[in-house]
GROMACS .gro file of C-alpha atoms in nm:
model
  121
    1GLN     CA    1  -9.314  -2.062  15.700
    2VAL     CA    2  -9.272  -1.842  15.364
    3GLN     CA    3  -9.176  -2.018  15.030
    4LEU     CA    4  -9.133  -1.875  14.657
    5VAL     CA    5  -9.185  -2.105  14.422
    6GLU     CA    6  -9.020  -1.989  14.091
    7SER     CA    7  -9.115  -2.201  13.717
    8GLY     CA    8  -9.075  -2.128  13.307
    9GLY     CA    9  -8.743  -2.103  13.261
   10GLY     CA   10  -8.576  -2.327  13.019
   11LEU     CA   11  -8.404  -2.312  12.676
   12VAL     CA   12  -8.471  -2.073  12.364
   13GLN     CA   13  -8.322  -1.925  12.089
   14ALA     CA   14  -8.212  -1.563  12.088
   15GLY     CA   15  -8.519  -1.320  12.004
   16GLY     CA   16  -8.795  -1.597  12.179
   17SER     CA   17  -8.962  -1.528  12.484
   18LEU     CA   18  -9.067  -1.697  12.796
   19ARG     CA   19  -9.255  -1.626  13.105
   20LEU     CA   20  -9.147  -1.656  13.475
   21SER     CA   21  -9.399  -1.710  13.753
   22CYS     CA   22  -9.325  -1.706  14.138
   23ALA     CA   23  -9.581  -1.840  14.370
   24ALA     CA   24  -9.551  -1.735  14.761
   25SER     CA   25  -9.659  -1.987  14.983
   26GLY     CA   26  -9.775  -1.981  15.319
   27SER     CA   27 -10.014  -1.769  15.558
   28ILE     CA   28  -9.923  -1.452  15.384
   29ARG     CA   29 -10.148  -1.109  15.437
   30SER     CA   30  -9.968  -0.891  15.198
   31ILE     CA   31  -9.614  -0.857  15.054
   32ASP     CA   32  -9.495  -0.471  14.991
   33PHE     CA   33  -9.239  -0.534  14.685
   34MET     CA   34  -9.135  -0.848  14.491
   35GLY     CA   35  -8.902  -0.874  14.239
   36TRP     CA   36  -8.624  -1.079  13.989
   37TYR     CA   37  -8.265  -1.105  14.013
   38ARG     CA   38  -8.035  -1.284  13.797
   39GLN     CA   39  -7.700  -1.406  13.815
   40ALA     CA   40  -7.480  -1.562  13.544
   41PRO     CA   41  -7.215  -1.799  13.597
   42GLY     CA   42  -6.882  -1.625  13.774
   43LYS     CA   43  -7.118  -1.264  13.799
   44GLN     CA   44  -7.264  -1.134  14.119
   45ARG     CA   45  -7.661  -1.142  14.118
   46GLU     CA   46  -7.821  -0.821  13.953
   47LEU     CA   47  -8.213  -0.714  13.970
   48VAL     CA   48  -8.363  -0.748  13.688
   49ALA     CA   49  -8.684  -0.600  13.841
   50THR     CA   50  -8.885  -0.491  14.090
   51LEU     CA   51  -9.262  -0.420  14.124
   52SER     CA   52  -9.434  -0.306  14.447
   53ALA     CA   53  -9.817  -0.401  14.586
   54VAL     CA   54  -9.903  -0.070  14.455
   55GLY     CA   55  -9.784  -0.103  14.123
   56THR     CA   56  -9.483   0.068  14.082
   57THR     CA   57  -9.208  -0.068  13.830
   58ASN     CA   58  -8.812  -0.043  13.820
   59TYR     CA   59  -8.642  -0.230  13.554
   60ALA     CA   60  -8.304  -0.272  13.502
   61GLY     CA   61  -8.194  -0.067  13.238
   62SER     CA   62  -7.990  -0.397  12.981
   63VAL     CA   63  -8.391  -0.516  13.022
   64LYS     CA   64  -8.599  -0.213  12.995
   65GLY     CA   65  -8.854  -0.205  12.678
   66ARG     CA   66  -8.807  -0.622  12.650
   67PHE     CA   67  -8.907  -0.754  12.997
   68THR     CA   68  -9.225  -0.687  13.162
   69ILE     CA   69  -9.338  -0.767  13.533
   70SER     CA   70  -9.642  -0.787  13.664
   71ARG     CA   71  -9.801  -0.950  13.996
   72ASP     CA   72 -10.136  -1.102  14.090
   73ASN     CA   73 -10.202  -0.940  14.443
   74ALA     CA   74 -10.490  -1.220  14.497
   75LYS     CA   75 -10.247  -1.528  14.391
   76ASN     CA   76  -9.967  -1.374  14.550
   77THR     CA   77  -9.815  -1.489  14.243
   78LEU     CA   78  -9.493  -1.231  14.031
   79TYR     CA   79  -9.459  -1.295  13.689
   80LEU     CA   80  -9.211  -1.203  13.416
   81GLN     CA   81  -9.275  -1.167  13.053
   82MET     CA   82  -8.915  -1.182  12.852
   83ASN     CA   83  -8.893  -1.097  12.517
   84SER     CA   84  -8.635  -1.045  12.283
   85LEU     CA   85  -8.421  -1.247  12.432
   86LYS     CA   86  -8.058  -1.203  12.402
   87PRO     CA   87  -7.786  -1.450  12.495
   88GLU     CA   88  -7.663  -1.231  12.753
   89ASP     CA   89  -8.019  -1.271  12.938
   90THR     CA   90  -7.881  -1.592  13.023
   91ALA     CA   91  -7.871  -1.678  13.386
   92VAL     CA   92  -8.064  -1.840  13.702
   93TYR     CA   93  -8.336  -1.591  13.754
   94TYR     CA   94  -8.414  -1.584  14.121
   95CYS     CA   95  -8.777  -1.423  14.291
   96ASN     CA   96  -8.713  -1.186  14.608
   97ALA     CA   97  -9.001  -1.070  14.807
   98GLN     CA   98  -9.022  -0.808  15.116
   99GLY     CA   99  -9.208  -0.684  15.344
  100VAL     CA  100  -9.367  -1.045  15.337
  101LEU     CA  101  -9.672  -0.982  15.642
  102VAL     CA  102  -9.730  -1.272  15.786
  103GLY     CA  103  -9.929  -1.276  16.123
  104VAL     CA  104  -9.792  -0.982  16.263
  105PHE     CA  105  -9.456  -1.066  16.169
  106LYS     CA  106  -9.272  -0.878  15.841
  107LEU     CA  107  -9.034  -1.110  15.676
  108ASN     CA  108  -8.775  -0.938  15.411
  109ASN     CA  109  -8.521  -1.076  15.161
  110VAL     CA  110  -8.725  -1.403  15.084
  111TRP     CA  111  -8.579  -1.606  14.815
  112GLY     CA  112  -8.690  -1.889  14.565
  113GLN     CA  113  -8.472  -2.154  14.486
  114GLY     CA  114  -8.423  -2.018  14.092
  115THR     CA  115  -8.510  -2.127  13.728
  116GLN     CA  116  -8.222  -2.131  13.481
  117VAL     CA  117  -8.281  -1.912  13.177
  118THR     CA  118  -8.044  -1.992  12.819
  119VAL     CA  119  -8.072  -1.862  12.525
  120SER     CA  120  -7.854  -2.008  12.233
  121SER     CA  121  -7.705  -1.790  11.987
   0.00000   0.00000   0.00000
């Protein structure tokens, strides 16, 4: 069984920084893509950033230049460094994994439970 566990959320003032982590556990051989998504109250879940196993990144326009996604492939851990945070970044942040190779099976749409990020003005 594959599990994603996020950590690092919290309350921060506008202009501050937070670093989120997402640890993947289970009998994982490799993960093709990992990413961060967020969902604010009353809004749909949206992409924040994704990162492929070979290092290709994709960022939402609203976070480009402020957030940095990275991963430790050996530890199957994903990170999101968030700088210059704004009140509009307030949301529950979810970790996602695609193409998770477990044995001979490949899993998609694996989600973590989410971690709350609150940015005060």
